[in-house]
């Protein structure tokens, strides 16, 4: 009995010890001492221009990279001259946005600690803003937790102010056709008929792929069969031109096709002249002539000269051989008769 009592007492002590040393709930990890938070500012309509008296909605987003740590964030949006705050009502916003007395400085905050935040601010552009000019909005982010990389806490975006105008593109080059190995120059021109200055984007078809080229200006990026270019601001009445040298490196059944097409940043009143095309055939190479052999006789094989035939003609040799056969047959007949 005493033995069972001792065993029960030992079990109870072990249970008490396990209870005493049982680990409690893990303590919450302390927040990191630094978090890299990044800010992005952009026009809701991308690169679309705005006319004087129009409106633009700016979108701001802040996100932690790579860590997602909730914290309070503050973003201050600075608007350019002639652009003022209209509203910031959005149910998905991380918190309120409040303008100052000038309505050109807007402060946006978070209503609660968040890892990612976003705001939308709608603005008005004045009627007297100069046309054909970019205006720049800039936003700055302030974090609650120290940020080791401050350079990505600032973001800006440009908006082009303009109304409609007319831009066009042309291409000129010799008519061809072109032989393999030949080169030619093609001149591409972008003209702005006005009434306002404007930049443009250009997409050019280059076919066949085997064409090599040099001379595309800075701001052009190649893709197989295509060339994408950013055309700088062209003043009203001016023309932006450049020359590209093309080389035909191999034959192709399809003709050479060069087709630049522009997309003006300003609304265009005549899209029909925004594309131009040049075509020219490639001359098919002539087949190579077969080599001519110049041997010294009528021999054959490998182009080696044959030996000349000398001696008696072939027909006399044949008759001489036939005579020998007949004489041999007669001698054999006579020998058999004598033996009989």
mmCIF file of C-alpha atoms in Angstrom:
data_model
loop_
_atom_site.group_PDB
_atom_site.id
_atom_site.type_symbol
_atom_site.label_atom_id
_atom_site.label_comp_id
_atom_site.label_asym_id
_atom_site.label_seq_id
_atom_site.Cartn_x
_atom_site.Cartn_y
_atom_site.Cartn_z
ATOM 1 C CA UNK A 1 0.000 0.000 0.000
ATOM 2 C CA UNK A 2 2.806 2.340 0.914
ATOM 3 C CA UNK A 3 4.365 1.610 -2.448
ATOM 4 C CA UNK A 4 1.196 2.781 -4.286
ATOM 5 C CA UNK A 5 1.063 5.900 -2.108
ATOM 6 C CA UNK A 6 4.665 6.740 -2.986
ATOM 7 C CA UNK A 7 3.916 6.265 -6.721
ATOM 8 C CA UNK A 8 0.842 8.496 -6.554
ATOM 9 C CA UNK A 9 2.782 11.188 -4.705
ATOM 10 C CA UNK A 10 5.541 11.110 -7.357
ATOM 11 C CA UNK A 11 2.992 11.408 -10.182
ATOM 12 C CA UNK A 12 1.317 14.357 -8.475
ATOM 13 C CA UNK A 13 4.662 16.127 -8.019
ATOM 14 C CA UNK A 14 5.521 15.559 -11.677
ATOM 15 C CA UNK A 15 2.160 16.974 -12.749
ATOM 16 C CA UNK A 16 2.652 20.043 -10.563
ATOM 17 C CA UNK A 17 6.152 20.556 -11.969
ATOM 18 C CA UNK A 18 4.799 20.296 -15.521
ATOM 19 C CA UNK A 19 2.113 22.866 -14.736
ATOM 20 C CA UNK A 20 4.628 25.247 -13.205
ATOM 21 C CA UNK A 21 7.008 25.045 -16.169
ATOM 22 C CA UNK A 22 4.310 24.949 -18.867
ATOM 23 C CA UNK A 23 5.170 27.700 -21.422
ATOM 24 C CA UNK A 24 2.726 30.570 -21.577
ATOM 25 C CA UNK A 25 1.548 32.418 -24.751
ATOM 26 C CA UNK A 26 4.398 33.782 -26.914
ATOM 27 C CA UNK A 27 5.064 37.471 -26.474
ATOM 28 C CA UNK A 28 4.336 39.655 -29.534
ATOM 29 C CA UNK A 29 7.437 40.314 -31.623
ATOM 30 C CA UNK A 30 8.591 43.907 -31.384
ATOM 31 C CA UNK A 31 8.152 45.993 -34.529
ATOM 32 C CA UNK A 32 11.230 46.207 -36.753
ATOM 33 C CA UNK A 33 13.508 49.154 -36.207
ATOM 34 C CA UNK A 34 13.353 50.071 -39.936
ATOM 35 C CA UNK A 35 10.900 49.495 -42.806
ATOM 36 C CA UNK A 36 11.370 50.426 -46.464
ATOM 37 C CA UNK A 37 8.159 52.136 -47.547
ATOM 38 C CA UNK A 38 7.713 53.266 -51.169
ATOM 39 C CA UNK A 39 5.469 55.961 -52.623
ATOM 40 C CA UNK A 40 3.944 56.129 -56.113
ATOM 41 C CA UNK A 41 2.100 59.097 -57.653
ATOM 42 C CA UNK A 42 0.390 58.987 -61.049
ATOM 43 C CA UNK A 43 -2.384 60.459 -63.169
ATOM 44 C CA UNK A 44 -5.522 58.311 -63.123
ATOM 45 C CA UNK A 45 -5.692 58.675 -66.931
ATOM 46 C CA UNK A 46 -2.069 57.749 -67.561
ATOM 47 C CA UNK A 47 -0.308 60.141 -69.945
ATOM 48 C CA UNK A 48 -3.526 61.695 -71.228
ATOM 49 C CA UNK A 49 -3.252 65.486 -71.589
ATOM 50 C CA UNK A 50 -5.700 67.943 -70.064
ATOM 51 C CA UNK A 51 -7.158 71.104 -71.538
ATOM 52 C CA UNK A 52 -7.277 74.380 -69.593
ATOM 53 C CA UNK A 53 -10.329 74.285 -67.367
ATOM 54 C CA UNK A 54 -10.176 70.498 -67.177
ATOM 55 C CA UNK A 55 -9.699 68.142 -64.250
ATOM 56 C CA UNK A 56 -7.156 65.472 -63.252
ATOM 57 C CA UNK A 57 -7.375 62.879 -60.464
ATOM 58 C CA UNK A 58 -4.028 62.051 -58.886
ATOM 59 C CA UNK A 59 -3.591 58.616 -57.290
ATOM 60 C CA UNK A 60 -1.084 58.022 -54.462
ATOM 61 C CA UNK A 61 -0.132 54.607 -53.103
ATOM 62 C CA UNK A 62 2.344 53.671 -50.345
ATOM 63 C CA UNK A 63 3.544 50.120 -49.786
ATOM 64 C CA UNK A 64 6.165 48.318 -47.695
ATOM 65 C CA UNK A 65 8.854 46.395 -49.596
ATOM 66 C CA UNK A 66 9.370 43.571 -48.854
ATOM 67 C CA UNK A 67 7.981 43.689 -45.288
ATOM 68 C CA UNK A 68 4.349 44.553 -44.639
ATOM 69 C CA UNK A 69 4.358 46.304 -41.254
ATOM 70 C CA UNK A 70 1.278 48.293 -40.161
ATOM 71 C CA UNK A 71 2.076 51.879 -39.224
ATOM 72 C CA UNK A 72 0.722 55.402 -39.555
ATOM 73 C CA UNK A 73 1.616 57.130 -42.830
ATOM 74 C CA UNK A 74 1.380 60.733 -44.026
ATOM 75 C CA UNK A 75 1.582 61.935 -47.637
ATOM 76 C CA UNK A 76 1.773 65.609 -48.661
ATOM 77 C CA UNK A 77 0.773 66.386 -52.270
ATOM 78 C CA UNK A 78 2.172 69.599 -53.772
ATOM 79 C CA UNK A 79 0.170 70.859 -56.774
ATOM 80 C CA UNK A 80 1.668 73.099 -59.499
ATOM 81 C CA UNK A 81 0.634 76.695 -60.005
ATOM 82 C CA UNK A 82 -2.778 76.942 -61.630
ATOM 83 C CA UNK A 83 -3.906 73.560 -60.252
ATOM 84 C CA UNK A 84 -6.088 73.439 -57.103
ATOM 85 C CA UNK A 85 -7.750 70.857 -54.860
ATOM 86 C CA UNK A 86 -11.354 69.922 -55.613
ATOM 87 C CA UNK A 87 -12.138 66.779 -53.613
ATOM 88 C CA UNK A 88 -10.766 63.558 -52.115
ATOM 89 C CA UNK A 89 -13.893 61.623 -51.257
ATOM 90 C CA UNK A 90 -13.240 57.928 -51.750
ATOM 91 C CA UNK A 91 -14.546 55.039 -49.658
ATOM 92 C CA UNK A 92 -11.361 53.027 -50.224
ATOM 93 C CA UNK A 93 -9.001 55.790 -49.098
ATOM 94 C CA UNK A 94 -6.714 54.980 -46.177
ATOM 95 C CA UNK A 95 -7.764 58.183 -44.448
ATOM 96 C CA UNK A 96 -8.692 61.844 -44.979
ATOM 97 C CA UNK A 97 -7.011 64.369 -47.291
ATOM 98 C CA UNK A 98 -7.143 68.016 -46.222
ATOM 99 C CA UNK A 99 -5.984 71.018 -48.343
ATOM 100 C CA UNK A 100 -4.333 74.117 -46.890
ATOM 101 C CA UNK A 101 -5.581 77.669 -47.472
ATOM 102 C CA UNK A 102 -3.962 77.873 -50.912
ATOM 103 C CA UNK A 103 -5.621 74.596 -51.986
ATOM 104 C CA UNK A 104 -2.327 73.617 -53.615
ATOM 105 C CA UNK A 105 -0.938 71.628 -50.677
ATOM 106 C CA UNK A 106 -2.932 68.558 -49.659
ATOM 107 C CA UNK A 107 -2.085 66.435 -46.592
ATOM 108 C CA UNK A 108 -3.333 62.835 -46.568
ATOM 109 C CA UNK A 109 -3.117 60.602 -43.470
ATOM 110 C CA UNK A 110 -4.095 57.086 -42.436
ATOM 111 C CA UNK A 111 -7.083 56.543 -40.131
ATOM 112 C CA UNK A 112 -5.368 53.475 -38.577
ATOM 113 C CA UNK A 113 -1.994 51.711 -38.826
ATOM 114 C CA UNK A 114 -1.718 50.026 -42.234
ATOM 115 C CA UNK A 115 1.003 48.338 -44.286
ATOM 116 C CA UNK A 116 -0.352 49.591 -47.630
ATOM 117 C CA UNK A 117 -2.301 52.805 -48.194
ATOM 118 C CA UNK A 118 -3.908 54.668 -51.060
ATOM 119 C CA UNK A 119 -5.584 58.031 -51.710
ATOM 120 C CA UNK A 120 -7.195 59.789 -54.702
ATOM 121 C CA UNK A 121 -7.188 63.568 -55.029
ATOM 122 C CA UNK A 122 -9.223 65.300 -57.771
ATOM 123 C CA UNK A 123 -7.925 68.660 -58.965
ATOM 124 C CA UNK A 124 -9.004 71.546 -61.222
ATOM 125 C CA UNK A 125 -6.788 73.099 -63.923
ATOM 126 C CA UNK A 126 -7.160 76.851 -64.410
ATOM 127 C CA UNK A 127 -8.556 78.300 -67.637
ATOM 128 C CA UNK A 128 -5.483 80.479 -68.192
ATOM 129 C CA UNK A 129 -2.838 77.755 -67.993
ATOM 130 C CA UNK A 130 -0.351 78.069 -70.897
ATOM 131 C CA UNK A 131 -0.867 75.546 -73.671
ATOM 132 C CA UNK A 132 1.768 73.093 -74.843
ATOM 133 C CA UNK A 133 3.474 72.892 -71.445
ATOM 134 C CA UNK A 134 3.953 70.225 -68.788
ATOM 135 C CA UNK A 135 3.003 70.886 -65.171
ATOM 136 C CA UNK A 136 4.412 68.714 -62.363
ATOM 137 C CA UNK A 137 2.760 67.425 -59.190
ATOM 138 C CA UNK A 138 4.936 65.985 -56.396
ATOM 139 C CA UNK A 139 4.141 63.886 -53.304
ATOM 140 C CA UNK A 140 6.260 63.143 -50.211
ATOM 141 C CA UNK A 141 5.793 60.301 -47.726
ATOM 142 C CA UNK A 142 6.493 60.431 -43.972
ATOM 143 C CA UNK A 143 6.529 57.155 -42.019
ATOM 144 C CA UNK A 144 6.061 56.328 -38.347
ATOM 145 C CA UNK A 145 8.833 53.700 -38.372
ATOM 146 C CA UNK A 146 12.223 54.942 -39.624
ATOM 147 C CA UNK A 147 12.706 54.335 -43.357
ATOM 148 C CA UNK A 148 16.257 53.369 -44.446
ATOM 149 C CA UNK A 149 15.645 54.382 -48.062
ATOM 150 C CA UNK A 150 14.338 57.939 -48.271
ATOM 151 C CA UNK A 151 14.809 58.343 -52.026
ATOM 152 C CA UNK A 152 11.712 56.284 -52.841
ATOM 153 C CA UNK A 153 9.551 58.329 -50.453
ATOM 154 C CA UNK A 154 9.212 61.040 -53.105
ATOM 155 C CA UNK A 155 7.277 60.651 -56.365
ATOM 156 C CA UNK A 156 6.235 63.060 -59.112
ATOM 157 C CA UNK A 157 4.225 63.023 -62.316
ATOM 158 C CA UNK A 158 3.854 65.369 -65.298
ATOM 159 C CA UNK A 159 0.625 66.416 -67.001
ATOM 160 C CA UNK A 160 0.625 67.985 -70.473
ATOM 161 C CA UNK A 161 -1.710 70.957 -70.905
ATOM 162 C CA UNK A 162 -3.056 71.374 -74.448
ATOM 163 C CA UNK A 163 -6.066 71.329 -76.729
ATOM 164 C CA UNK A 164 -6.526 69.659 -80.109
ATOM 165 C CA UNK A 165 -4.126 70.142 -83.037
ATOM 166 C CA UNK A 166 -2.861 68.372 -86.147
ATOM 167 C CA UNK A 167 0.356 66.352 -86.495
ATOM 168 C CA UNK A 168 1.387 64.165 -89.442
ATOM 169 C CA UNK A 169 4.177 61.778 -90.498
ATOM 170 C CA UNK A 170 5.814 61.076 -93.866
ATOM 171 C CA UNK A 171 8.566 58.726 -95.112
ATOM 172 C CA UNK A 172 10.656 59.076 -98.274
ATOM 173 C CA UNK A 173 13.269 56.774 -99.851
ATOM 174 C CA UNK A 174 14.437 55.749 -103.367
ATOM 175 C CA UNK A 175 11.931 53.475 -105.119
ATOM 176 C CA UNK A 176 14.070 50.350 -105.436
ATOM 177 C CA UNK A 177 14.077 47.421 -106.142
ATOM 178 C CA UNK A 178 17.096 46.546 -103.996
ATOM 179 C CA UNK A 179 19.673 43.834 -104.466
ATOM 180 C CA UNK A 180 21.014 41.748 -101.604
ATOM 181 C CA UNK A 181 23.934 43.618 -100.068
ATOM 182 C CA UNK A 182 22.726 47.074 -101.136
ATOM 183 C CA UNK A 183 21.881 49.954 -98.758
ATOM 184 C CA UNK A 184 19.485 52.900 -98.912
ATOM 185 C CA UNK A 185 18.445 55.867 -96.763
ATOM 186 C CA UNK A 186 14.890 56.515 -95.568
ATOM 187 C CA UNK A 187 13.909 59.898 -94.135
ATOM 188 C CA UNK A 188 11.076 60.062 -91.599
ATOM 189 C CA UNK A 189 9.489 63.443 -90.819
ATOM 190 C CA UNK A 190 6.941 64.408 -88.145
ATOM 191 C CA UNK A 191 5.245 67.744 -88.825
ATOM 192 C CA UNK A 192 3.191 69.781 -86.363
ATOM 193 C CA UNK A 193 0.610 71.899 -88.174
ATOM 194 C CA UNK A 194 -0.396 73.497 -84.887
ATOM 195 C CA UNK A 195 -1.887 75.472 -83.436
ATOM 196 C CA UNK A 196 0.017 74.220 -80.329
ATOM 197 C CA UNK A 197 3.316 72.499 -79.576
ATOM 198 C CA UNK A 198 3.112 68.781 -78.769
ATOM 199 C CA UNK A 199 5.199 65.603 -78.362
ATOM 200 C CA UNK A 200 4.189 62.254 -79.862
ATOM 201 C CA UNK A 201 4.875 58.533 -79.731
ATOM 202 C CA UNK A 202 5.812 56.667 -82.915
ATOM 203 C CA UNK A 203 5.563 52.975 -83.809
ATOM 204 C CA UNK A 204 7.339 51.871 -87.011
ATOM 205 C CA UNK A 205 6.965 48.561 -88.834
ATOM 206 C CA UNK A 206 10.318 47.321 -90.211
ATOM 207 C CA UNK A 207 10.007 44.299 -92.538
ATOM 208 C CA UNK A 208 11.556 41.878 -93.329
ATOM 209 C CA UNK A 209 13.322 41.141 -90.039
ATOM 210 C CA UNK A 210 16.601 40.581 -91.876
ATOM 211 C CA UNK A 211 16.972 44.307 -92.658
ATOM 212 C CA UNK A 212 19.807 45.870 -90.710
ATOM 213 C CA UNK A 213 19.734 49.580 -89.888
ATOM 214 C CA UNK A 214 21.571 52.485 -88.263
ATOM 215 C CA UNK A 215 20.524 56.034 -87.481
ATOM 216 C CA UNK A 216 17.438 55.749 -85.288
ATOM 217 C CA UNK A 217 17.488 58.715 -82.875
ATOM 218 C CA UNK A 218 17.792 58.598 -79.114
ATOM 219 C CA UNK A 219 14.519 57.565 -77.512
ATOM 220 C CA UNK A 220 13.899 54.655 -79.909
ATOM 221 C CA UNK A 221 13.686 51.036 -78.739
ATOM 222 C CA UNK A 222 13.784 48.060 -81.113
ATOM 223 C CA UNK A 223 11.514 45.025 -81.051
ATOM 224 C CA UNK A 224 11.501 42.240 -83.706
ATOM 225 C CA UNK A 225 9.960 43.862 -86.778
ATOM 226 C CA UNK A 226 9.091 47.076 -84.895
ATOM 227 C CA UNK A 227 10.698 50.268 -83.635
ATOM 228 C CA UNK A 228 9.161 52.379 -80.864
ATOM 229 C CA UNK A 229 10.213 56.040 -80.580
ATOM 230 C CA UNK A 230 9.379 58.970 -78.335
ATOM 231 C CA UNK A 231 9.203 62.122 -80.462
ATOM 232 C CA UNK A 232 10.196 65.205 -78.456
ATOM 233 C CA UNK A 233 8.019 68.306 -78.299
ATOM 234 C CA UNK A 234 7.558 69.735 -81.807
ATOM 235 C CA UNK A 235 6.716 73.427 -81.940
ATOM 236 C CA UNK A 236 3.703 74.511 -83.972
ATOM 237 C CA UNK A 237 4.730 74.832 -87.619
ATOM 238 C CA UNK A 238 7.989 72.879 -87.148
ATOM 239 C CA UNK A 239 9.105 69.483 -88.453
ATOM 240 C CA UNK A 240 11.170 66.863 -86.636
ATOM 241 C CA UNK A 241 13.113 64.687 -89.110
ATOM 242 C CA UNK A 242 15.766 61.971 -89.031
ATOM 243 C CA UNK A 243 17.389 59.603 -91.541
ATOM 244 C CA UNK A 244 17.844 55.849 -91.094
ATOM 245 C CA UNK A 245 20.172 53.764 -93.296
ATOM 246 C CA UNK A 246 18.876 50.277 -94.125
ATOM 247 C CA UNK A 247 20.869 47.370 -95.572
ATOM 248 C CA UNK A 248 19.378 44.371 -97.407
ATOM 249 C CA UNK A 249 21.186 41.352 -95.962
ATOM 250 C CA UNK A 250 19.263 38.514 -97.634
ATOM 251 C CA UNK A 251 16.565 37.792 -100.204
ATOM 252 C CA UNK A 252 12.910 37.711 -99.177
ATOM 253 C CA UNK A 253 9.825 37.101 -101.334
ATOM 254 C CA UNK A 254 7.925 39.761 -99.377
ATOM 255 C CA UNK A 255 8.674 43.401 -100.228
ATOM 256 C CA UNK A 256 10.487 45.780 -97.914
ATOM 257 C CA UNK A 257 7.906 47.595 -95.780
ATOM 258 C CA UNK A 258 8.637 50.618 -93.592
ATOM 259 C CA UNK A 259 5.554 52.095 -91.948
ATOM 260 C CA UNK A 260 5.839 54.762 -89.222
ATOM 261 C CA UNK A 261 2.678 55.702 -87.309
ATOM 262 C CA UNK A 262 2.443 58.504 -84.731
ATOM 263 C CA UNK A 263 0.192 59.016 -81.730
ATOM 264 C CA UNK A 264 0.275 62.712 -80.777
ATOM 265 C CA UNK A 265 -0.099 63.508 -77.111
ATOM 266 C CA UNK A 266 -2.539 66.293 -77.962
ATOM 267 C CA UNK A 267 -5.921 65.270 -79.405
ATOM 268 C CA UNK A 268 -5.445 65.074 -83.197
ATOM 269 C CA UNK A 269 -7.949 66.649 -85.581
ATOM 270 C CA UNK A 270 -6.863 64.579 -88.622
ATOM 271 C CA UNK A 271 -5.800 61.014 -87.729
ATOM 272 C CA UNK A 272 -5.714 60.062 -91.445
ATOM 273 C CA UNK A 273 -2.230 61.584 -91.859
ATOM 274 C CA UNK A 274 -0.755 59.900 -88.784
ATOM 275 C CA UNK A 275 0.583 56.925 -90.782
ATOM 276 C CA UNK A 276 2.867 56.594 -93.816
ATOM 277 C CA UNK A 277 4.215 53.548 -95.701
ATOM 278 C CA UNK A 278 7.178 52.813 -97.988
ATOM 279 C CA UNK A 279 7.460 49.578 -100.004
ATOM 280 C CA UNK A 280 10.112 48.225 -102.369
ATOM 281 C CA UNK A 281 10.924 44.797 -103.806
ATOM 282 C CA UNK A 282 14.095 42.802 -103.214
ATOM 283 C CA UNK A 283 15.746 41.521 -106.408
ATOM 284 C CA UNK A 284 16.116 37.753 -106.487
ATOM 285 C CA UNK A 285 19.785 36.777 -106.975
ATOM 286 C CA UNK A 286 20.659 35.099 -110.328
ATOM 287 C CA UNK A 287 21.712 31.413 -110.139
ATOM 288 C CA UNK A 288 25.459 30.859 -110.221
ATOM 289 C CA UNK A 289 26.755 29.605 -113.669
ATOM 290 C CA UNK A 290 28.077 26.036 -113.907
ATOM 291 C CA UNK A 291 31.911 25.738 -114.169
ATOM 292 C CA UNK A 292 33.313 25.091 -117.709
ATOM 293 C CA UNK A 293 36.002 22.358 -118.183
ATOM 294 C CA UNK A 294 38.755 22.951 -120.745
ATOM 295 C CA UNK A 295 40.481 19.565 -121.148
ATOM 296 C CA UNK A 296 43.018 18.798 -123.917
ATOM 297 C CA UNK A 297 41.113 15.801 -125.326
ATOM 298 C CA UNK A 298 37.895 13.818 -125.140
ATOM 299 C CA UNK A 299 38.640 12.059 -121.851
ATOM 300 C CA UNK A 300 36.167 12.176 -118.917
ATOM 301 C CA UNK A 301 36.175 12.414 -115.142
ATOM 302 C CA UNK A 302 36.960 15.116 -112.624
ATOM 303 C CA UNK A 303 37.790 17.757 -115.186
ATOM 304 C CA UNK A 304 41.183 16.142 -115.868
ATOM 305 C CA UNK A 305 42.363 16.408 -119.510
ATOM 306 C CA UNK A 306 42.009 13.145 -121.515
ATOM 307 C CA UNK A 307 44.882 11.494 -123.431
ATOM 308 C CA UNK A 308 44.708 11.694 -127.238
ATOM 309 C CA UNK A 309 43.954 8.449 -129.121
ATOM 310 C CA UNK A 310 46.942 7.325 -131.240
ATOM 311 C CA UNK A 311 47.661 4.300 -133.572
ATOM 312 C CA UNK A 312 45.444 2.539 -136.126
ATOM 313 C CA UNK A 313 41.824 3.466 -136.515
ATOM 314 C CA UNK A 314 39.315 1.474 -134.468
ATOM 315 C CA UNK A 315 37.629 -0.212 -137.525
ATOM 316 C CA UNK A 316 40.918 -1.687 -138.826
ATOM 317 C CA UNK A 317 41.687 -3.144 -135.448
ATOM 318 C CA UNK A 318 38.269 -4.810 -135.389
ATOM 319 C CA UNK A 319 38.819 -6.432 -138.817
ATOM 320 C CA UNK A 320 42.268 -7.655 -137.789
ATOM 321 C CA UNK A 321 40.785 -9.359 -134.716
ATOM 322 C CA UNK A 322 38.037 -10.987 -136.774
ATOM 323 C CA UNK A 323 40.660 -12.400 -139.174
ATOM 324 C CA UNK A 324 42.570 -13.947 -136.293
ATOM 325 C CA UNK A 325 39.414 -15.664 -135.039
ATOM 326 C CA UNK A 326 38.647 -17.150 -138.467
ATOM 327 C CA UNK A 327 42.227 -18.353 -138.955
ATOM 328 C CA UNK A 328 42.220 -20.005 -135.554
ATOM 329 C CA UNK A 329 38.925 -21.776 -136.211
ATOM 330 C CA UNK A 330 40.246 -23.106 -139.579
ATOM 331 C CA UNK A 331 43.459 -24.434 -138.014
ATOM 332 C CA UNK A 332 41.451 -26.240 -135.344
ATOM 333 C CA UNK A 333 39.210 -27.858 -137.996
ATOM 334 C CA UNK A 334 42.206 -29.156 -140.023
ATOM 335 C CA UNK A 335 43.850 -30.579 -136.914
ATOM 336 C CA UNK A 336 40.727 -32.579 -136.016
ATOM 337 C CA UNK A 337 40.479 -34.019 -139.582
ATOM 338 C CA UNK A 338 44.041 -35.319 -139.514
ATOM 339 C CA UNK A 339 43.504 -36.861 -136.149
ATOM 340 C CA UNK A 340 40.464 -38.734 -137.466
#
